[in-house]
Tab-separated table of N, CA, C and O in Angstrom:
chain	number	residue	atom	x	y	z
S	1	UNK	N	163.686	-67.853	214.525
S	1	UNK	CA	163.166	-67.995	213.029
S	1	UNK	C	161.864	-66.801	213.081
S	1	UNK	O	161.210	-66.985	213.766
S	2	UNK	N	161.668	-66.463	211.930
S	2	UNK	CA	160.572	-65.538	211.624
S	2	UNK	C	159.617	-66.222	210.500
S	2	UNK	O	160.194	-66.578	209.449
S	3	UNK	N	158.468	-66.230	210.766
S	3	UNK	CA	157.535	-66.967	210.040
S	3	UNK	C	156.419	-65.757	209.691
S	3	UNK	O	155.962	-65.324	210.543
S	4	UNK	N	156.282	-65.464	208.297
S	4	UNK	CA	155.379	-64.700	207.742
S	4	UNK	C	154.008	-65.376	207.662
S	4	UNK	O	154.020	-66.488	207.127
S	5	UNK	N	152.963	-64.815	208.086
S	5	UNK	CA	151.512	-65.686	207.981
S	5	UNK	C	150.477	-64.502	207.236
S	5	UNK	O	150.494	-63.415	207.776
S	6	UNK	N	150.037	-65.084	206.140
S	6	UNK	CA	148.878	-64.159	205.607
S	6	UNK	C	147.739	-64.914	205.551
S	6	UNK	O	147.549	-66.076	204.827
S	7	UNK	N	146.659	-64.242	206.146
S	7	UNK	CA	145.184	-64.880	206.035
S	7	UNK	C	144.558	-64.378	204.749
S	7	UNK	O	144.469	-63.330	204.495
S	8	UNK	N	144.286	-65.460	204.002
S	8	UNK	CA	143.485	-64.976	202.632
S	8	UNK	C	141.986	-64.617	203.116
S	8	UNK	O	141.367	-65.321	203.842
S	9	UNK	N	141.639	-63.607	202.496
S	9	UNK	CA	140.188	-63.191	202.849
S	9	UNK	C	139.282	-64.036	202.072
S	9	UNK	O	139.597	-64.621	201.055
S	10	UNK	N	138.154	-64.348	202.887
S	10	UNK	CA	137.110	-65.219	202.250
S	10	UNK	C	136.311	-64.437	201.192
S	10	UNK	O	136.416	-63.125	201.068
S	11	UNK	N	135.513	-65.124	200.379
S	11	UNK	CA	134.666	-64.445	199.401
S	11	UNK	C	133.819	-63.385	199.954
S	11	UNK	O	133.531	-62.322	199.243
S	12	UNK	N	133.351	-63.679	201.221
S	12	UNK	CA	132.321	-62.565	201.641
S	12	UNK	C	133.141	-61.737	202.919
S	12	UNK	O	132.290	-60.914	203.594
S	13	UNK	N	134.190	-61.841	203.043
S	13	UNK	CA	135.177	-61.243	204.117
S	13	UNK	C	135.086	-59.879	203.785
S	13	UNK	O	135.310	-59.423	202.596
S	14	UNK	N	134.904	-58.890	204.839
S	14	UNK	CA	135.321	-57.501	204.622
S	14	UNK	C	136.603	-57.224	205.384
S	14	UNK	O	137.183	-58.019	206.062
S	15	UNK	N	137.037	-56.048	205.340
S	15	UNK	CA	138.284	-55.581	205.987
S	15	UNK	C	138.201	-55.819	207.561
S	15	UNK	O	139.153	-56.287	208.122
S	16	UNK	N	137.162	-55.370	208.107
S	16	UNK	CA	137.039	-55.417	209.616
S	16	UNK	C	137.114	-56.928	209.985
S	16	UNK	O	137.713	-57.457	210.801
S	17	UNK	N	136.351	-57.896	209.346
S	17	UNK	CA	136.245	-59.190	209.678
S	17	UNK	C	137.746	-59.803	209.390
S	17	UNK	O	138.198	-60.758	210.179
S	18	UNK	N	138.321	-59.462	208.346
S	18	UNK	CA	139.708	-60.161	208.126
S	18	UNK	C	140.807	-59.556	209.374
S	18	UNK	O	141.520	-60.404	209.839
S	19	UNK	N	140.562	-58.391	209.748
S	19	UNK	CA	141.577	-58.032	210.831
S	19	UNK	C	141.099	-58.630	212.204
S	19	UNK	O	142.256	-58.963	212.871
S	20	UNK	N	139.718	-58.893	212.417
S	20	UNK	CA	139.385	-59.598	213.493
S	20	UNK	C	139.925	-61.007	213.429
S	20	UNK	O	140.389	-61.588	214.589
S	21	UNK	N	139.814	-61.700	212.301
S	21	UNK	CA	140.337	-63.148	212.327
S	21	UNK	C	141.680	-63.289	212.476
S	21	UNK	O	142.210	-64.122	213.095
S	22	UNK	N	142.407	-62.209	211.856
S	22	UNK	CA	143.959	-62.114	211.993
S	22	UNK	C	144.396	-61.818	213.381
S	22	UNK	O	145.303	-62.607	213.777
S	23	UNK	N	143.697	-61.094	214.188
S	23	UNK	CA	144.115	-60.851	215.570
S	23	UNK	C	143.717	-62.076	216.369
S	23	UNK	O	144.551	-62.484	217.216
S	24	UNK	N	142.752	-62.735	216.084
S	24	UNK	CA	142.279	-63.964	216.796
S	24	UNK	C	143.371	-65.186	216.552
S	24	UNK	O	143.742	-65.855	217.289
S	25	UNK	N	143.927	-65.156	215.288
S	25	UNK	CA	145.067	-66.120	215.096
S	25	UNK	C	146.158	-65.618	215.819
S	25	UNK	O	146.988	-66.618	216.238
S	26	UNK	N	146.583	-64.610	215.843
S	26	UNK	CA	147.780	-64.037	216.610
S	26	UNK	C	147.716	-64.307	218.044
S	26	UNK	O	148.753	-64.673	218.628
S	27	UNK	N	146.578	-64.014	218.562
S	27	UNK	CA	146.350	-64.394	220.096
S	27	UNK	C	146.506	-65.929	220.313
S	27	UNK	O	147.231	-66.391	221.283
S	28	UNK	N	146.034	-66.951	219.449
S	28	UNK	CA	146.169	-68.196	219.664
S	28	UNK	C	147.516	-68.619	219.295
S	28	UNK	O	148.042	-69.529	220.175
S	29	UNK	N	148.321	-68.162	218.501
S	29	UNK	CA	149.700	-68.454	218.245
S	29	UNK	C	150.452	-68.082	219.420
S	29	UNK	O	151.414	-68.806	219.934
S	30	UNK	N	150.208	-66.857	220.082
S	30	UNK	CA	150.984	-66.524	221.179
S	30	UNK	C	150.833	-67.400	222.476
S	30	UNK	O	151.666	-67.696	223.341
S	31	UNK	N	149.588	-67.888	222.460
S	31	UNK	CA	149.109	-68.683	223.564
S	31	UNK	C	149.715	-70.041	223.550
S	31	UNK	O	150.205	-70.806	224.510
S	32	UNK	N	149.998	-70.644	222.326
S	32	UNK	CA	150.342	-72.071	221.978
S	32	UNK	C	151.835	-72.267	221.654
S	32	UNK	O	152.385	-73.327	221.759
S	33	UNK	N	152.191	-71.292	220.826
S	33	UNK	CA	153.645	-71.822	220.170
S	33	UNK	C	154.467	-70.703	219.800
S	33	UNK	O	155.849	-70.901	219.633
S	34	UNK	N	154.144	-69.410	219.655
S	34	UNK	CA	155.043	-68.395	219.172
S	34	UNK	C	155.661	-67.543	220.378
S	34	UNK	O	155.100	-67.529	221.503
S	35	UNK	N	156.781	-67.166	220.353
S	35	UNK	CA	157.563	-66.308	221.102
S	35	UNK	C	157.187	-64.716	221.008
S	35	UNK	O	157.314	-64.062	221.743
S	36	UNK	N	156.736	-64.640	219.846
S	36	UNK	CA	156.326	-63.093	219.608
S	36	UNK	C	155.255	-63.101	218.323
S	36	UNK	O	155.582	-63.824	217.278
S	37	UNK	N	154.322	-62.152	218.281
S	37	UNK	CA	153.528	-61.904	216.975
S	37	UNK	C	153.190	-60.537	216.928
S	37	UNK	O	153.012	-59.807	217.896
S	38	UNK	N	153.669	-59.905	215.538
S	38	UNK	CA	153.267	-58.708	215.336
S	38	UNK	C	152.464	-58.425	214.088
S	38	UNK	O	152.569	-59.219	213.239
S	39	UNK	N	151.565	-57.518	214.112
S	39	UNK	CA	150.774	-57.109	212.930
S	39	UNK	C	151.742	-56.625	211.993
S	39	UNK	O	152.865	-55.886	212.204
S	40	UNK	N	151.640	-56.434	210.678
S	40	UNK	CA	152.332	-56.075	209.564
S	40	UNK	C	151.884	-55.024	208.744
S	40	UNK	O	150.442	-54.987	208.287
S	41	UNK	N	152.542	-53.907	208.519
S	41	UNK	CA	152.142	-52.897	207.627
S	41	UNK	C	152.411	-53.265	206.445
S	41	UNK	O	153.356	-54.056	206.090
S	42	UNK	N	151.490	-52.808	205.502
S	42	UNK	CA	151.554	-53.321	203.864
S	42	UNK	C	153.046	-53.098	203.312
S	42	UNK	O	153.469	-53.818	202.395
S	43	UNK	N	153.829	-52.029	203.659
S	43	UNK	CA	155.038	-51.842	203.369
S	43	UNK	C	156.235	-52.813	203.475
S	43	UNK	O	157.215	-52.930	203.036
S	44	UNK	N	155.707	-53.671	204.748
S	44	UNK	CA	156.650	-54.607	205.055
S	44	UNK	C	156.510	-55.915	204.650
S	44	UNK	O	157.338	-57.015	204.870
S	45	UNK	N	155.614	-56.295	203.748
S	45	UNK	CA	155.063	-57.553	203.163
S	45	UNK	C	156.355	-58.194	202.336
S	45	UNK	O	156.629	-57.550	201.254
S	46	UNK	N	156.776	-59.192	202.564
S	46	UNK	CA	157.901	-59.898	201.716
S	46	UNK	C	157.316	-60.330	200.327
S	46	UNK	O	156.131	-60.756	200.255
S	47	UNK	N	158.105	-60.818	199.486
S	47	UNK	CA	157.783	-61.520	198.369
S	47	UNK	C	157.203	-62.896	198.861
S	47	UNK	O	157.527	-63.478	199.759
S	48	UNK	N	156.274	-63.238	198.005
S	48	UNK	CA	155.485	-64.451	198.238
S	48	UNK	C	154.249	-64.352	199.119
S	48	UNK	O	153.472	-65.261	199.267
S	49	UNK	N	153.989	-63.045	199.568
S	49	UNK	CA	152.820	-62.914	200.575
S	49	UNK	C	151.488	-62.685	199.708
S	49	UNK	O	150.597	-62.806	200.189
S	50	UNK	N	151.703	-62.414	198.478
S	50	UNK	CA	150.624	-62.077	197.728
S	50	UNK	C	150.295	-60.801	197.588
S	50	UNK	O	151.165	-59.861	197.849
S	51	UNK	N	149.187	-60.285	196.850
S	51	UNK	CA	148.950	-58.879	196.539
S	51	UNK	C	148.984	-58.123	197.739
S	51	UNK	O	148.214	-58.493	198.716
S	52	UNK	N	149.609	-57.106	197.950
S	52	UNK	CA	149.751	-56.248	199.066
S	52	UNK	C	148.370	-55.768	199.694
S	52	UNK	O	148.001	-55.977	200.908
S	53	UNK	N	147.589	-55.046	198.760
S	53	UNK	CA	146.261	-54.704	199.172
S	53	UNK	C	145.334	-55.778	199.865
S	53	UNK	O	144.863	-55.546	200.784
S	54	UNK	N	145.420	-56.952	199.151
S	54	UNK	CA	144.384	-57.944	199.770
S	54	UNK	C	144.947	-58.591	200.936
S	54	UNK	O	144.177	-59.090	201.847
S	55	UNK	N	146.289	-58.728	201.394
S	55	UNK	CA	146.899	-59.348	202.514
S	55	UNK	C	147.341	-58.508	203.485
S	55	UNK	O	147.612	-58.926	204.638
S	56	UNK	N	147.344	-57.075	203.299
S	56	UNK	CA	148.265	-56.268	204.454
S	56	UNK	C	147.318	-56.340	205.700
S	56	UNK	O	147.773	-56.558	206.815
S	57	UNK	N	145.915	-56.412	205.671
S	57	UNK	CA	145.219	-56.456	206.725
S	57	UNK	C	145.360	-57.989	207.561
S	57	UNK	O	144.876	-58.014	208.645
S	58	UNK	N	145.565	-59.061	206.818
S	58	UNK	CA	145.813	-60.264	207.125
S	58	UNK	C	147.093	-60.983	207.434
S	58	UNK	O	147.376	-61.964	207.295
S	59	UNK	N	148.051	-59.820	207.750
S	59	UNK	CA	149.398	-60.102	207.683
S	59	UNK	C	150.014	-60.303	209.257
S	59	UNK	O	149.680	-59.395	209.946
S	60	UNK	N	150.678	-61.338	209.513
S	60	UNK	CA	151.347	-61.446	210.778
S	60	UNK	C	152.748	-61.735	210.658
S	60	UNK	O	153.234	-62.428	209.819
S	61	UNK	N	153.555	-61.264	211.576
S	61	UNK	CA	155.137	-61.733	211.558
S	61	UNK	C	155.339	-62.587	212.801
S	61	UNK	O	155.087	-62.009	213.869
S	62	UNK	N	155.493	-63.653	212.884
S	62	UNK	CA	155.581	-64.546	214.057
S	62	UNK	C	157.094	-64.991	214.187
S	62	UNK	O	157.923	-65.466	213.405
S	63	UNK	N	157.515	-64.739	215.598
S	63	UNK	CA	158.785	-65.204	215.920
S	63	UNK	C	158.769	-66.534	216.814
S	63	UNK	O	157.732	-66.592	217.503
S	64	UNK	N	159.630	-67.562	216.286
S	64	UNK	CA	159.370	-68.817	217.131
S	64	UNK	C	160.632	-69.552	216.860
S	64	UNK	O	161.614	-69.203	215.931
S	65	UNK	N	160.826	-70.730	217.501
S	65	UNK	CA	161.996	-71.535	217.483
S	65	UNK	C	161.610	-72.534	216.344
S	65	UNK	O	160.427	-72.926	216.415
S	66	UNK	N	162.659	-72.904	215.646
S	66	UNK	CA	162.294	-74.020	214.508
S	66	UNK	C	161.513	-75.305	215.178
S	66	UNK	O	160.720	-75.730	214.382
S	67	UNK	N	161.765	-75.624	216.419
S	67	UNK	CA	161.097	-76.832	216.843
S	67	UNK	C	159.705	-76.700	216.961
S	67	UNK	O	158.753	-77.544	216.939
S	68	UNK	N	159.196	-75.439	217.157
S	68	UNK	CA	157.782	-74.959	217.179
S	68	UNK	C	157.112	-74.968	215.991
S	68	UNK	O	155.956	-74.827	215.941
S	69	UNK	N	157.844	-75.049	214.835
S	69	UNK	CA	157.109	-74.746	213.467
S	69	UNK	C	156.160	-75.909	213.207
S	69	UNK	O	154.964	-75.628	212.815
S	70	UNK	N	156.274	-77.139	213.631
S	70	UNK	CA	155.171	-78.127	213.299
S	70	UNK	C	153.898	-77.834	213.959
S	70	UNK	O	152.766	-78.105	213.596
S	71	UNK	N	154.025	-77.412	215.211
S	71	UNK	CA	152.934	-77.015	216.258
S	71	UNK	C	152.131	-75.847	215.477
S	71	UNK	O	151.089	-75.954	215.576
S	72	UNK	N	152.945	-74.803	215.103
S	72	UNK	CA	152.231	-73.686	214.342
S	72	UNK	C	151.516	-74.146	213.200
S	72	UNK	O	150.341	-73.676	212.969
S	73	UNK	N	152.098	-74.985	212.220
S	73	UNK	CA	151.470	-75.413	210.985
S	73	UNK	C	150.118	-76.259	211.363
S	73	UNK	O	149.066	-75.956	210.970
S	74	UNK	N	150.215	-77.102	212.307
S	74	UNK	CA	149.141	-77.698	212.985
S	74	UNK	C	148.031	-76.792	213.451
S	74	UNK	O	146.774	-76.997	213.287
S	75	UNK	N	148.402	-75.772	214.244
S	75	UNK	CA	147.578	-74.881	214.695
S	75	UNK	C	146.820	-74.047	213.603
S	75	UNK	O	145.683	-73.780	213.702
S	76	UNK	N	147.576	-73.780	212.537
S	76	UNK	CA	146.892	-72.988	211.450
S	76	UNK	C	145.737	-73.823	210.861
S	76	UNK	O	144.718	-73.438	210.501
S	77	UNK	N	146.045	-75.227	210.624
S	77	UNK	CA	145.065	-76.121	210.122
S	77	UNK	C	143.813	-76.275	211.000
S	77	UNK	O	142.684	-76.035	210.455
S	78	UNK	N	144.015	-76.390	212.400
S	78	UNK	CA	143.139	-76.341	213.238
S	78	UNK	C	142.077	-75.122	213.198
S	78	UNK	O	140.907	-75.180	213.250
S	79	UNK	N	142.853	-73.955	213.194
S	79	UNK	CA	142.341	-72.696	213.184
S	79	UNK	C	141.389	-72.450	212.054
S	79	UNK	O	140.273	-71.855	212.205
S	80	UNK	N	141.694	-73.026	211.005
S	80	UNK	CA	140.947	-72.857	209.652
S	80	UNK	C	139.447	-73.395	209.630
S	80	UNK	O	138.544	-72.958	209.116
S	81	UNK	N	139.291	-74.454	210.535
S	81	UNK	CA	138.160	-75.125	210.688
S	81	UNK	C	137.104	-74.268	211.142
S	81	UNK	O	137.112	-73.653	212.184
S	82	UNK	N	136.005	-74.103	210.385
S	82	UNK	CA	134.854	-73.464	210.644
S	82	UNK	C	134.965	-71.749	210.657
S	82	UNK	O	134.183	-71.019	210.858
S	83	UNK	N	136.143	-71.359	210.044
S	83	UNK	CA	136.522	-70.017	209.779
S	83	UNK	C	135.860	-69.451	208.242
S	83	UNK	O	135.962	-70.469	207.680
S	84	UNK	N	135.749	-68.045	208.151
S	84	UNK	CA	135.319	-67.727	207.044
S	84	UNK	C	136.420	-67.505	205.874
S	84	UNK	O	136.123	-66.972	204.816
S	85	UNK	N	137.597	-67.823	206.244
S	85	UNK	CA	138.670	-67.712	205.455
S	85	UNK	C	139.132	-69.108	204.881
S	85	UNK	O	139.333	-70.124	205.521
S	86	UNK	N	139.541	-69.069	203.549
S	86	UNK	CA	139.728	-70.340	202.773
S	86	UNK	C	141.104	-70.644	203.054
S	86	UNK	O	141.345	-72.205	203.075
S	87	UNK	N	142.125	-70.059	203.226
S	87	UNK	CA	143.530	-70.381	203.590
S	87	UNK	C	144.353	-69.424	204.364
S	87	UNK	O	144.080	-68.442	204.390
S	88	UNK	N	145.675	-69.890	204.740
S	88	UNK	CA	146.646	-69.176	205.088
S	88	UNK	C	147.799	-69.443	204.402
S	88	UNK	O	148.243	-70.538	204.096
S	89	UNK	N	148.655	-68.359	204.209
S	89	UNK	CA	150.002	-68.592	203.749
S	89	UNK	C	151.155	-68.628	204.701
S	89	UNK	O	151.052	-67.693	205.474
S	90	UNK	N	152.058	-69.478	204.838
S	90	UNK	CA	153.174	-69.434	205.691
S	90	UNK	C	154.405	-69.108	204.828
S	90	UNK	O	154.630	-69.942	203.985
S	91	UNK	N	155.310	-68.177	205.354
S	91	UNK	CA	156.373	-67.905	204.401
S	91	UNK	C	157.673	-67.866	205.197
S	91	UNK	O	157.620	-67.022	206.187
S	92	UNK	N	158.578	-68.453	204.794
S	92	UNK	CA	160.064	-68.459	205.622
S	92	UNK	C	161.021	-68.123	204.516
S	92	UNK	O	160.850	-69.230	203.674
S	93	UNK	N	161.518	-67.088	204.529
S	93	UNK	CA	162.692	-66.882	203.513
S	93	UNK	C	162.281	-67.054	202.122
S	93	UNK	O	162.919	-67.716	201.202
S	94	UNK	N	161.202	-66.579	201.806
S	94	UNK	CA	160.478	-66.739	200.471
S	94	UNK	C	159.957	-68.055	199.998
S	94	UNK	O	159.229	-68.218	199.075
S	95	UNK	N	159.974	-68.992	200.837
S	95	UNK	CA	159.562	-70.447	200.810
S	95	UNK	C	158.067	-70.314	201.213
S	95	UNK	O	157.979	-70.118	202.381
S	96	UNK	N	157.175	-70.572	200.210
S	96	UNK	CA	155.880	-70.397	200.620
S	96	UNK	C	154.956	-71.656	200.783
S	96	UNK	O	155.156	-72.688	200.022
S	97	UNK	N	154.176	-72.034	201.882
S	97	UNK	CA	153.337	-72.959	202.162
S	97	UNK	C	152.014	-72.497	202.246
S	97	UNK	O	151.662	-71.722	203.223
S	98	UNK	N	151.112	-72.830	201.369
S	98	UNK	CA	149.810	-72.697	201.633
S	98	UNK	C	149.010	-73.575	202.370
S	98	UNK	O	149.020	-74.878	201.872
S	99	UNK	N	148.403	-73.222	203.499
S	99	UNK	CA	147.742	-74.092	204.471
S	99	UNK	C	146.306	-73.935	204.125
S	99	UNK	O	145.751	-72.777	204.326
S	100	UNK	N	145.562	-75.034	203.755
S	100	UNK	CA	144.072	-74.916	203.489
S	100	UNK	C	143.562	-76.171	204.017
S	100	UNK	O	144.015	-76.786	205.058
S	101	UNK	N	142.492	-76.507	203.445
S	101	UNK	CA	141.600	-77.772	203.949
S	101	UNK	C	142.526	-78.838	203.817
S	101	UNK	O	143.274	-79.053	202.781
S	102	UNK	N	142.376	-79.722	204.781
S	102	UNK	CA	143.319	-81.126	204.386
S	102	UNK	C	143.092	-81.911	203.319
S	102	UNK	O	141.847	-82.060	202.983
S	103	UNK	N	144.284	-82.255	202.624
S	103	UNK	CA	144.146	-83.196	201.603
S	103	UNK	C	145.525	-83.913	201.689
S	103	UNK	O	146.443	-83.523	202.247
S	104	UNK	N	145.525	-85.086	200.802
S	104	UNK	CA	146.913	-85.824	200.727
S	104	UNK	C	147.937	-84.849	200.099
S	104	UNK	O	149.170	-85.013	200.560
S	105	UNK	N	147.679	-84.058	198.951
S	105	UNK	CA	148.774	-83.190	198.401
S	105	UNK	C	149.271	-82.087	199.349
S	105	UNK	O	150.381	-81.707	199.523
S	106	UNK	N	148.197	-81.614	200.125
S	106	UNK	CA	148.560	-80.492	201.114
S	106	UNK	C	149.444	-81.271	202.201
S	106	UNK	O	150.287	-80.564	202.573
S	107	UNK	N	149.155	-82.391	202.520
S	107	UNK	CA	150.058	-83.182	203.580
S	107	UNK	C	151.441	-83.089	203.212
S	107	UNK	O	152.383	-83.017	203.750
S	108	UNK	N	151.571	-83.668	201.910
S	108	UNK	CA	152.931	-83.783	201.261
S	108	UNK	C	153.782	-82.606	201.216
S	108	UNK	O	154.895	-82.550	201.638
S	109	UNK	N	152.931	-81.462	200.797
S	109	UNK	CA	153.585	-80.163	200.773
S	109	UNK	C	154.052	-79.627	202.149
S	109	UNK	O	155.057	-79.095	202.337
S	110	UNK	N	153.237	-79.913	203.243
S	110	UNK	CA	153.484	-79.467	204.631
S	110	UNK	C	154.636	-80.281	205.082
S	110	UNK	O	155.731	-79.618	205.652
S	111	UNK	N	154.649	-81.343	204.818
S	111	UNK	CA	155.803	-82.175	205.319
S	111	UNK	C	157.302	-81.886	204.722
S	111	UNK	O	158.259	-81.591	205.452
S	112	UNK	N	157.301	-81.460	203.345
S	112	UNK	CA	158.329	-81.031	202.554
S	112	UNK	C	158.857	-79.603	203.241
S	112	UNK	O	159.914	-79.345	203.531
S	113	UNK	N	157.890	-78.767	203.451
S	113	UNK	CA	158.081	-77.611	204.094
S	113	UNK	C	158.804	-77.481	205.463
S	113	UNK	O	159.619	-76.892	205.818
S	114	UNK	N	158.180	-78.490	206.182
S	114	UNK	CA	158.801	-78.635	207.566
S	114	UNK	C	160.235	-79.253	207.681
S	114	UNK	O	161.000	-78.834	208.334
S	115	UNK	N	160.376	-80.162	206.709
S	115	UNK	CA	161.865	-80.708	206.472
S	115	UNK	C	162.647	-79.710	206.223
S	115	UNK	O	163.869	-79.525	206.723
S	116	UNK	N	162.375	-78.697	205.108
S	116	UNK	CA	163.196	-77.661	204.804
S	116	UNK	C	163.583	-76.594	205.784
S	116	UNK	O	164.686	-76.008	205.824
S	117	UNK	N	162.728	-76.502	206.833
S	117	UNK	CA	162.824	-75.488	207.943
S	117	UNK	C	163.135	-76.153	209.239
S	117	UNK	O	163.062	-75.235	210.119
S	118	UNK	N	163.581	-77.176	209.192
S	118	UNK	CA	163.874	-77.925	210.498
S	118	UNK	C	162.864	-78.324	211.508
S	118	UNK	O	163.125	-78.406	212.716
S	119	UNK	N	161.720	-78.441	211.069
S	119	UNK	CA	160.600	-78.537	211.934
S	119	UNK	C	160.202	-80.259	211.940
S	119	UNK	O	160.632	-80.921	211.255
């Protein structure tokens, strides 16, 4: 399974900080759940990723088995704590999940996303 991840830039983020945060997230994904992680060039960004210029530096393509999807989503939530980025988008086949600060509505959307993708 391929999962696109887009790190949203924070209000005060610059391109260098966004690239560093994205690389740190990619490293963590490789350590804990992903079979492979690749940086994405702006021309490769699929529908649902957001504006290309804003997200190209914060984009990753993650290879994983479907059973690892709940771990990855949990890792994204954990990774956001204390980071200067407000949210991360996870996209599978055009189905978008915005992972942000924990809320009841966020939990409901996450559970539905995981059910749709076998996680």
